[in-house]
Coordinates of C-alpha atoms in Angstrom, one line a residue:
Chain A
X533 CA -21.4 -33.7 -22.7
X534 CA -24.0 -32.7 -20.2
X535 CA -25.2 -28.9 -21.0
X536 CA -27.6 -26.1 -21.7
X537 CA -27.2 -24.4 -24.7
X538 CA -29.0 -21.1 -26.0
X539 CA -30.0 -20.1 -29.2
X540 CA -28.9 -17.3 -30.9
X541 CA -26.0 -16.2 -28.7
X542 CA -26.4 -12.9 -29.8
X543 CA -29.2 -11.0 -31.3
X544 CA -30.3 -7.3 -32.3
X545 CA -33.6 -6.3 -33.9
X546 CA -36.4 -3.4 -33.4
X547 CA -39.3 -2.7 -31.4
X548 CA -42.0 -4.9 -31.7
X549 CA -40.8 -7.4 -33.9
X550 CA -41.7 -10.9 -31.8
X551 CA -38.5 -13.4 -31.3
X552 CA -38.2 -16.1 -29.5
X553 CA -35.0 -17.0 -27.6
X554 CA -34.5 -21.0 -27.5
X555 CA -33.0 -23.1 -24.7
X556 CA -32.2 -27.2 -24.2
X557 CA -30.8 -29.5 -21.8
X558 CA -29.8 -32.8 -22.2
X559 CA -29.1 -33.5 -18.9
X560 CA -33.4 -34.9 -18.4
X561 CA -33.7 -32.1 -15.7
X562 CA -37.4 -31.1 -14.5
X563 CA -36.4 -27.6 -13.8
X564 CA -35.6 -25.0 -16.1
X565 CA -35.7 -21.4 -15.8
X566 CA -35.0 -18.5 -17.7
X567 CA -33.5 -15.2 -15.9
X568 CA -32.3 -11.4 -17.0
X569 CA -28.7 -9.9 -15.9
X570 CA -28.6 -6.2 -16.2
X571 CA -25.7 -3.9 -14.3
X572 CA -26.6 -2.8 -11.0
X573 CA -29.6 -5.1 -10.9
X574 CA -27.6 -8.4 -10.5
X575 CA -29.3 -11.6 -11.7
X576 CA -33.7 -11.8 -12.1
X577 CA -35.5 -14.7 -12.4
X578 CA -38.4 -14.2 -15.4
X579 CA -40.4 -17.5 -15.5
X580 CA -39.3 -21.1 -14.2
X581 CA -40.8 -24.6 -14.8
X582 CA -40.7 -27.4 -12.8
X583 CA -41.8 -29.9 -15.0
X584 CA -43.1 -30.2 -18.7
X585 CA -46.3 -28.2 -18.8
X586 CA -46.2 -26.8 -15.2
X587 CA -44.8 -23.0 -15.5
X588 CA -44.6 -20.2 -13.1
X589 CA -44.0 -16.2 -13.0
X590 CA -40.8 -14.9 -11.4
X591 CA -40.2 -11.5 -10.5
X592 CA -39.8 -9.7 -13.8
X593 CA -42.2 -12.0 -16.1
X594 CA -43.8 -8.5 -17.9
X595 CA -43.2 -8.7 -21.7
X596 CA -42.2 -12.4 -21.5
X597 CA -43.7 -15.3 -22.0
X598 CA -42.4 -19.3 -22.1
X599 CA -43.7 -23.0 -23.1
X600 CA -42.5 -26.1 -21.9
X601 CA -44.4 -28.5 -23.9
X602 CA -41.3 -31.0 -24.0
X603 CA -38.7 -31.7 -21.2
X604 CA -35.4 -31.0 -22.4
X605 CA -36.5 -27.5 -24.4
X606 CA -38.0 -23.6 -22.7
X607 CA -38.2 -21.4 -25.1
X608 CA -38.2 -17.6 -23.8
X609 CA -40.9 -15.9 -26.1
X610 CA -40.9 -11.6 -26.4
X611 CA -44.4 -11.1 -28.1
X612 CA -43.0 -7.3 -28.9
X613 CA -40.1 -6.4 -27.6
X614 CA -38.8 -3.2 -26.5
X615 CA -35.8 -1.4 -25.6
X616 CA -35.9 -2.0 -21.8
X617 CA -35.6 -5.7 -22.6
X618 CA -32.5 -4.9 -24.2
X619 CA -30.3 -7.7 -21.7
X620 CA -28.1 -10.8 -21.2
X621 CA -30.3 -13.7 -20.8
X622 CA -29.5 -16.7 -18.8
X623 CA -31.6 -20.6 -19.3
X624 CA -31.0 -22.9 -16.7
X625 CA -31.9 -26.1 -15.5
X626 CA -32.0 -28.8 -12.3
X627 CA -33.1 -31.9 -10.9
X628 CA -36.2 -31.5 -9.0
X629 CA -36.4 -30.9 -5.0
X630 CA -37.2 -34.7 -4.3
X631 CA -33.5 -35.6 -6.2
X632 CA -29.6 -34.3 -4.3
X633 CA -27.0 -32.9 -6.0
X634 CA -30.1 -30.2 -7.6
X635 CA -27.6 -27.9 -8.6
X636 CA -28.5 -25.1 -11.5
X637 CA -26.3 -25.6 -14.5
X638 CA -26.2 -22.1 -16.9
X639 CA -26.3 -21.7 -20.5
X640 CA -23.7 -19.8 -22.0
X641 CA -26.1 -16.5 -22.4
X642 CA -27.7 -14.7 -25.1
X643 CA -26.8 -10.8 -25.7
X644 CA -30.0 -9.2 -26.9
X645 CA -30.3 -5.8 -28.2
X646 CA -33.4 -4.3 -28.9
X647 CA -33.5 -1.0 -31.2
Chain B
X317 CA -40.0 -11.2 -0.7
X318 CA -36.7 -12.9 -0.5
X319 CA -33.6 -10.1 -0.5
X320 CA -30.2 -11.5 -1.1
X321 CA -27.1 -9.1 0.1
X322 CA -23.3 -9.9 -0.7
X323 CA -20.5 -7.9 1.0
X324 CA -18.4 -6.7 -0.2
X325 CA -19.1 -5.8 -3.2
X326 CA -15.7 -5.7 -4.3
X327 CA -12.4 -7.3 -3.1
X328 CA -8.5 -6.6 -4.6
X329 CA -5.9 -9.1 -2.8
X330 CA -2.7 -10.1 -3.2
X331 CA -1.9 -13.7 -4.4
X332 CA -2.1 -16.4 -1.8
X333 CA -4.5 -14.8 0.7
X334 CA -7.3 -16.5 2.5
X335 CA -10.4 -14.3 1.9
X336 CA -13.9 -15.0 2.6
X337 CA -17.1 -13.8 0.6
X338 CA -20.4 -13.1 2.6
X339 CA -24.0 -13.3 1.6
X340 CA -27.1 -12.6 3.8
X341 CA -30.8 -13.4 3.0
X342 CA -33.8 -12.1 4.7
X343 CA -36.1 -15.0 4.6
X344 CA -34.7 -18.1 6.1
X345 CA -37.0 -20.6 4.8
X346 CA -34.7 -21.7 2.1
X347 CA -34.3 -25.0 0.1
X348 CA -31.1 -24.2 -0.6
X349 CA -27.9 -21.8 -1.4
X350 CA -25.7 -22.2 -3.9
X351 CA -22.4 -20.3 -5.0
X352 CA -21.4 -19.7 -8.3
X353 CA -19.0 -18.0 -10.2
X354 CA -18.7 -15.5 -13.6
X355 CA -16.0 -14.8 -15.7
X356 CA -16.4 -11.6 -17.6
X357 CA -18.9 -12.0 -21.0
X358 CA -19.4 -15.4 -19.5
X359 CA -22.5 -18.1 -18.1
X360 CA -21.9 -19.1 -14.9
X361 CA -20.3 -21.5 -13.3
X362 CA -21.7 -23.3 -9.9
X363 CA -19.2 -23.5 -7.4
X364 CA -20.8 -25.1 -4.2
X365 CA -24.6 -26.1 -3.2
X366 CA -25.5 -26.2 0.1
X367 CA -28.8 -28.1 1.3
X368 CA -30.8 -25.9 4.3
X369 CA -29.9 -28.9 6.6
X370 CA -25.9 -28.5 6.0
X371 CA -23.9 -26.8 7.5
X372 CA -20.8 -26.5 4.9
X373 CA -19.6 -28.2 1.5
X374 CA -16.4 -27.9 0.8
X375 CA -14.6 -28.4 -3.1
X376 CA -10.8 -28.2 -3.2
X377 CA -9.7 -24.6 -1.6
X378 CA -13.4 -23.9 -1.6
X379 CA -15.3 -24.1 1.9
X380 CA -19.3 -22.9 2.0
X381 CA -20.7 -22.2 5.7
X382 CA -24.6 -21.2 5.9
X383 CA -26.2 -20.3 9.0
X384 CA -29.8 -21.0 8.0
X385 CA -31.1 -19.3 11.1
X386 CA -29.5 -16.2 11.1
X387 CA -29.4 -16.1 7.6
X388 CA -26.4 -15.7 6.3
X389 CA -23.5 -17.8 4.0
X390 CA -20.1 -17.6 3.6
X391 CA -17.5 -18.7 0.8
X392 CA -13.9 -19.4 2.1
X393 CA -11.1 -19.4 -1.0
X394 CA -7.8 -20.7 0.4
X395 CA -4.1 -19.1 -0.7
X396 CA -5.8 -17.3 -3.5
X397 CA -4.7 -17.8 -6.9
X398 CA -4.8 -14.9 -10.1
X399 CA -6.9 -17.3 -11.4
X400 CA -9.9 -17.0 -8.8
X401 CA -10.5 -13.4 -10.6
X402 CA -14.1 -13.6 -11.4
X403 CA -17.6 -12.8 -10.3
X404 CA -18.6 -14.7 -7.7
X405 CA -22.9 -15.0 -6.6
X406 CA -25.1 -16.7 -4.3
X407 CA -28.6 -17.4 -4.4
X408 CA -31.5 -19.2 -2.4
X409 CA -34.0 -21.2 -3.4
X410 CA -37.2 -21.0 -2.1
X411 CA -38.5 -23.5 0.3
X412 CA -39.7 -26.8 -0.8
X413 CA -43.5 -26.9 0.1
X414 CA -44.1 -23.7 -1.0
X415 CA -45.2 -21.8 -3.4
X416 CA -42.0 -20.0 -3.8
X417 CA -39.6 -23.3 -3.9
X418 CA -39.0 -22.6 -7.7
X419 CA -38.3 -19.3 -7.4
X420 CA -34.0 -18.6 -7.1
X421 CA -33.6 -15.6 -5.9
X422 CA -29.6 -13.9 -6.5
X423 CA -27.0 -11.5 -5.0
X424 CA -25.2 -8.9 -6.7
X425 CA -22.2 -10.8 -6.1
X426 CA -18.7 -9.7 -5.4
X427 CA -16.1 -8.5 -8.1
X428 CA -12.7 -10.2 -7.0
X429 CA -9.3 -9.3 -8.3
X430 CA -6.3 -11.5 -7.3
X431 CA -3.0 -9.9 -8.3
X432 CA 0.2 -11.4 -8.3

């Protein structure tokens, strides 16, 4: 079954204690990207990549940082977290631009809280 | 920098109404537009995607218009069901050729509530 999935789905821990959120496709997409939903702020993008090694800031990269040293994984890296990361987080991946039918499919999310 | 607008941002209708969703962007150099939809607690769900040089897509009672130009997209749901309820977004995508062509850049969305 062609997917994303996110790892953990949920998570709560303190300021400054580094996590890393992980993400995978196994659909061989180039694109992946990583992106924040808070209310009244709708849907940010944080970093993207459109192919393994090649990485990019999106509008609210501060705090964050990603890898994409192999295709099908992008883990989302907070070095010290703290509480105005608290979020739902979103991974998700394409085809790339020279490729139809590029449409982003979503993980199911991960809930993170952070004390 | 790319601003994405959807209006309204909340919509209550009665079961088996035609109702259309709009979403306006400010930069019309876009790669694409793409509609998708959330279900409460839920990832989302992509609906329709619509190159820069189309016009509309359509999926089942689903029918996507965008007006690259003017800069603007709408999403047509035929004789609603209970079971549209849900979340529904847009967003661009940066031009291809650009430095901005990975960037996606998303509405607020509109809340819709079908009642029987």
């Amino acid at each position: 079954e062609a997917q994303v999935t996110q790892n953990p789905r949920y998570l709560i821990t303190v300021t400054g204690k580094k996590l890393t959120v992980t993400c995978s496709q196994n659909m061989n997409h180039e694109y992946m990207s990583w992106y924040r939903q808070d209310p009244g702020l709708g849907l940010r993008q944080i970093y993207y990549s459109m192919n393994v090694e090649v990485t990019d800031k999106g509008d609210v990269p501060e705090g964050y940082k990603v890898s994409r040293k192999e295709k099908r994984n992008f883990p989302l890296i907070l070095e010290s977290p703290s509480p105005n990361q608290t979020s739902l987080y979103f991974c998700a991946s394409s085809r790339n631009r020279d490729r139809v039918g590029n449409e982003q499919f979503f993980g199911p999310g991960t809930r993170l809280t952070v004390l | 920098k790319q601003e994405v607008t959807q209006i309204p941002a909340a919509l209550s209708v009665p079961e088996g109404e035609n109702l259309v969703l709009n979403c306006s962007f400010t930069d019309s150099a876009i790669y694409n537009l793409q509609w998708f939809r959330q279900d409460p607690g839920k990832g989302l769900t992509s609906l329709l995607l619509i190159q820069s040089s189309q016009r509309e897509q359509t999926s089942g009672r689903l029918n996507a218009s965008l007006d690259k130009s003017s800069g603007r997209s709408t999403l047509y749901i035929a004789a609603s069901q209970p079971g549209d309820s849900a979340t529904y977004l847009c967003a661009v995508r940066g031009n291809a050729g650009g430095t901005s062509y990975g960037k996606l850049t998303f509405g607020q969305g509109t809340i819709l509530t079908v009642h029987p």
